[in-house]
Short mmCIF file of C-alpha atoms in Angstrom, two decimals:
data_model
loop_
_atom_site.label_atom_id
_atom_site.label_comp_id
_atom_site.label_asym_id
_atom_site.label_seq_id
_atom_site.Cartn_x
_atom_site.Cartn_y
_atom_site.Cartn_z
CA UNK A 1 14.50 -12.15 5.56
CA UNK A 2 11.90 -10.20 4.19
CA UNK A 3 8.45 -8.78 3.81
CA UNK A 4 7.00 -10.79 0.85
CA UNK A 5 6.92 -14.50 0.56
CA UNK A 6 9.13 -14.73 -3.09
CA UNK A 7 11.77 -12.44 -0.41
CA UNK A 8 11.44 -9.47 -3.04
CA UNK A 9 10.53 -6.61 -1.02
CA UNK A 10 12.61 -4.91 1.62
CA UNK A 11 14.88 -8.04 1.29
CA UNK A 12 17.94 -8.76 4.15
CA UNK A 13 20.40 -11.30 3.88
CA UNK A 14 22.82 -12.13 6.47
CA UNK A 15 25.89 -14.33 6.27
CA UNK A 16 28.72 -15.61 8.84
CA UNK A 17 29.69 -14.31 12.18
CA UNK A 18 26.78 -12.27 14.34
CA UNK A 19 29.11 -9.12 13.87
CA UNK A 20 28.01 -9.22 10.19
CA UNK A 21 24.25 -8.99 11.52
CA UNK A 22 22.62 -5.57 11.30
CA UNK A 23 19.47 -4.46 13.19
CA UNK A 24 16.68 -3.54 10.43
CA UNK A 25 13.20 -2.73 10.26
CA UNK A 26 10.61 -4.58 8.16
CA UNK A 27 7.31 -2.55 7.56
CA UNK A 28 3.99 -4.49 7.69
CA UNK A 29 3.04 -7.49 9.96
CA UNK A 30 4.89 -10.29 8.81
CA UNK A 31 8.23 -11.59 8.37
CA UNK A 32 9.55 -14.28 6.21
CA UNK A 33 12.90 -16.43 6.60
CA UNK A 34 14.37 -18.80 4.84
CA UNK A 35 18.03 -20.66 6.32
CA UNK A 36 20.00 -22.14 4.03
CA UNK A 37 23.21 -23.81 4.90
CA UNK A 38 26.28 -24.44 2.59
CA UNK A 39 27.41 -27.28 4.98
CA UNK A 40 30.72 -25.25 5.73
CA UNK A 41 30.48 -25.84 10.07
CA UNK A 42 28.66 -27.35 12.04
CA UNK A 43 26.98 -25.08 14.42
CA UNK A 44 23.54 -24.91 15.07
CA UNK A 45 22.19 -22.35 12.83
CA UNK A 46 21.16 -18.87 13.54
CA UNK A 47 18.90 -17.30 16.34
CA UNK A 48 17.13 -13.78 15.88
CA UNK A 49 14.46 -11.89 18.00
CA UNK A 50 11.84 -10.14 16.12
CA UNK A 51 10.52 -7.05 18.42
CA UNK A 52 7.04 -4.76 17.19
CA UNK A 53 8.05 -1.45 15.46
CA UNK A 54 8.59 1.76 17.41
CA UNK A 55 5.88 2.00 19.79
CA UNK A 56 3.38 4.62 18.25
CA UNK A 57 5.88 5.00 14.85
CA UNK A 58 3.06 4.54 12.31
CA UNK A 59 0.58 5.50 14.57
CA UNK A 60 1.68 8.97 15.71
CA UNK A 61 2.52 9.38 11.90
CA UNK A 62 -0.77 8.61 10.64
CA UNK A 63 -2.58 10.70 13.56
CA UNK A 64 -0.29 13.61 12.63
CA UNK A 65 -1.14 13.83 9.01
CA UNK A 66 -4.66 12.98 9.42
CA UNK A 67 -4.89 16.10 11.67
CA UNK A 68 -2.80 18.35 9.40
CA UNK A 69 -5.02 17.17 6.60
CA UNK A 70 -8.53 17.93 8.18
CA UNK A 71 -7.22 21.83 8.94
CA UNK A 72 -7.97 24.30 6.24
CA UNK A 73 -5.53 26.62 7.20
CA UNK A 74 -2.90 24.00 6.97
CA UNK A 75 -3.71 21.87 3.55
CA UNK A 76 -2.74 24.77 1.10
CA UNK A 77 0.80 24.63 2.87
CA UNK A 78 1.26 20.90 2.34
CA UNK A 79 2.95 19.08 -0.37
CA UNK A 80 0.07 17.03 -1.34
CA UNK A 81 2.08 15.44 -4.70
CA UNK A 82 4.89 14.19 -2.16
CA UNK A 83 2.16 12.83 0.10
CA UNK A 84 0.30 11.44 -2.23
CA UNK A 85 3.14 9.60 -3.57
CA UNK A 86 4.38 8.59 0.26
CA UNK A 87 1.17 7.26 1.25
CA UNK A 88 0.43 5.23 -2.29
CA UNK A 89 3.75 3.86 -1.44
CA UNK A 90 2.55 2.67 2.25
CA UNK A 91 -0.69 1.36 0.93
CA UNK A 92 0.79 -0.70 -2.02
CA UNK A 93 3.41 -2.28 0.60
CA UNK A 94 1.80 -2.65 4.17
CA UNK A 95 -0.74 -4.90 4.85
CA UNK A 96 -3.29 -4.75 7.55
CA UNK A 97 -4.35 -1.66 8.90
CA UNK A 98 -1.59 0.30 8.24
CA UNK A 99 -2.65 -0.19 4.40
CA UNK A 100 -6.20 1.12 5.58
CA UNK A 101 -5.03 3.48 7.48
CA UNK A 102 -2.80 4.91 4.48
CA UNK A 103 -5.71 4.51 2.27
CA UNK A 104 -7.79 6.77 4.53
CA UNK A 105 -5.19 9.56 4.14
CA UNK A 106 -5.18 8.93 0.24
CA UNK A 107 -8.92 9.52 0.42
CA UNK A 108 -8.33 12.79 2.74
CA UNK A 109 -5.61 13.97 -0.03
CA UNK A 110 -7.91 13.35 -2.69
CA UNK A 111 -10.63 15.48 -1.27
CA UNK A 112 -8.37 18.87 -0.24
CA UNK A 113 -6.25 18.39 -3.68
CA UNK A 114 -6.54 20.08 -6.86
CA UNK A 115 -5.63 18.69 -10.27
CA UNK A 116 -2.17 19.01 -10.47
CA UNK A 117 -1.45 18.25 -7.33
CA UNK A 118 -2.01 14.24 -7.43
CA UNK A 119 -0.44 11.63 -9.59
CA UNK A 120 -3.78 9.33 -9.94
CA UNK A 121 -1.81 7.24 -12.12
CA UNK A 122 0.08 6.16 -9.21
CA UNK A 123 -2.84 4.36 -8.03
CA UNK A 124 -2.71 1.55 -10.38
CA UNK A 125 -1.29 -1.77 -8.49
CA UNK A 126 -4.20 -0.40 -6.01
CA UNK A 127 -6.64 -0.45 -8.32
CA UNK A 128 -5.24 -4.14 -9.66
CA UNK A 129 -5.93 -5.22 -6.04
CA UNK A 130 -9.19 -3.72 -6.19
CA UNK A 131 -10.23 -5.36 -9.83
CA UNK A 132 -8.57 -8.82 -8.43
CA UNK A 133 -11.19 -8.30 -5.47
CA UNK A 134 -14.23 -7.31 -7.22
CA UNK A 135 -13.86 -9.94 -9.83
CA UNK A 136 -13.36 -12.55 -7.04
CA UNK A 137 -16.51 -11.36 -5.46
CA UNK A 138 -18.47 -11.70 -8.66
CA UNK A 139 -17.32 -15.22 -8.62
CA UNK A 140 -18.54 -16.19 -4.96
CA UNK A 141 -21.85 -14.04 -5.43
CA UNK A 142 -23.41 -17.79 -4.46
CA UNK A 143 -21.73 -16.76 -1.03
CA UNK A 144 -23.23 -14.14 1.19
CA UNK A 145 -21.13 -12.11 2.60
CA UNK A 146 -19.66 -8.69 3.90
CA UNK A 147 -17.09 -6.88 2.01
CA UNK A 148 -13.32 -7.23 3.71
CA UNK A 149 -12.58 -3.51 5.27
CA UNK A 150 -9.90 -3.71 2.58
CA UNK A 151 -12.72 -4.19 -0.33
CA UNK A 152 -14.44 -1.61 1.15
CA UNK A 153 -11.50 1.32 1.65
CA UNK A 154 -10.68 0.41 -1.87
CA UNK A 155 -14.14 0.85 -3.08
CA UNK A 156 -14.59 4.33 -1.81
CA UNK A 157 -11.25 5.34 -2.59
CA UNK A 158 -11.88 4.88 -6.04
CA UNK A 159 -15.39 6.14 -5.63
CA UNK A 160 -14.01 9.21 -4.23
CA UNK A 161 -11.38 9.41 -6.49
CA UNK A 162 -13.69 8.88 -9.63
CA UNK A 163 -16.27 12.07 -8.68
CA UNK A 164 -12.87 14.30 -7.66
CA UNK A 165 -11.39 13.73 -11.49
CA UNK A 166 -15.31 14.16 -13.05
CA UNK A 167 -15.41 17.30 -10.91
CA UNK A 168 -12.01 18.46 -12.48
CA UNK A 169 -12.62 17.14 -16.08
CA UNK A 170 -10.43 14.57 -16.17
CA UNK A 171 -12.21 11.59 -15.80
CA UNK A 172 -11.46 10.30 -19.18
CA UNK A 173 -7.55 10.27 -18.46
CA UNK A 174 -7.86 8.99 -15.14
CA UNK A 175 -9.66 5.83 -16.86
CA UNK A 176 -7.61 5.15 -19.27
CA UNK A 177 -4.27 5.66 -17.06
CA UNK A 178 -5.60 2.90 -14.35
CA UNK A 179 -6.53 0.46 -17.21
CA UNK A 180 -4.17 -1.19 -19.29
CA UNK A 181 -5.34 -1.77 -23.50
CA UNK A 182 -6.65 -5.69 -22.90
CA UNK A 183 -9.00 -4.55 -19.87
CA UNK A 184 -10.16 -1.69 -22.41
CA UNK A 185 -10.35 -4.45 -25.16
CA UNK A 186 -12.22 -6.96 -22.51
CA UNK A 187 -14.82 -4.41 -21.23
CA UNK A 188 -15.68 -2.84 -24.68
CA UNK A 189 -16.23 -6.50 -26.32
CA UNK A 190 -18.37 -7.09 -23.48
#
């Protein structure tokens, strides 16, 4: 079992008797399985019961750091580098709106931080999503359309992001860090 569909992330295998099976938690909204059988018995197979997360977990989480991040009192008391780096975590694995929701506290961090404080480089396999996305829009632009909430928190996270390290002087690193030497290549041919 796992949380991607090639059963590379957060990855659980189980084998024999049910005292061999461990309870586990899977972030995001959907679970894969495969069953393979090596023929061994002939029993049925396996049966497992897949219950929602903590009631609140992510939730109370979220609504606890969103708070703590909106008090000015309380930011210059945070470790914004460790947060940063927790919640570019949650928004490169979760899906749904749990990766919104993580983005929105990215955005939050991105506003109270200072320089040092933020590995931006950390947001590249975000800002691959975001590329993927854009150039996929360019590509339906016979289509009319709204922008997924996704497109759009991704959009003004970088947006954000972009004035924050202009505002700092640091725009030109920032660039270059998030783009790898073909997109640099790509862009300056074109």
């Amino acid at each position: 079992m796992a949380s991607s569909s090639d059963f590379q992330q957060d990855r659980h295998s189980f084998s024999g008797s049910p005292q061999k099976w461990n309870d586990f938690e899977l972030p995001g909204d959907t679970l894969y399985y495969r069953f393979t059988s090596d023929m061994s018995n002939t029993e049925w197979g396996y049966k497992f019961t897949v219950t929602a997360g903590h009631l609140g977990r992510f939730q109370t989480g979220f609504e606890i750091l969103k708070q703590m991040l909106s008090e000015d009192k309380v930011v210059p008391h945070l470790p914004l580098g460790r947060i940063w780096e927790w919640q570019v975590g949650v928004a490169c694995r979760q899906t749904g709106h749990q990766r919104l929701k993580a983005i929105h506290l990215l955005l939050k961090v991105v506003q109270c931080s200072t320089q040092r404080d933020c590995d931006l480089t950390l947001l590249k396999p975000l800002w691959q999503l975001f590329t993927h996305m854009e150039n996929n829009l360019c590509q339906d632009m016979a289509k009319p359309g709204i922008l997924l909430p996704l497109h759009r928190a991704l959009a003004e996270l970088f947006f954000v992001t972009e004035n924050r390290v202009a505002e700092l002087g640091t725009l030109q690193e920032y660039l270059l860090a998030l783009n790898t030497e073909d997109h640099l290549h790509r862009c300056t041919a074109q």
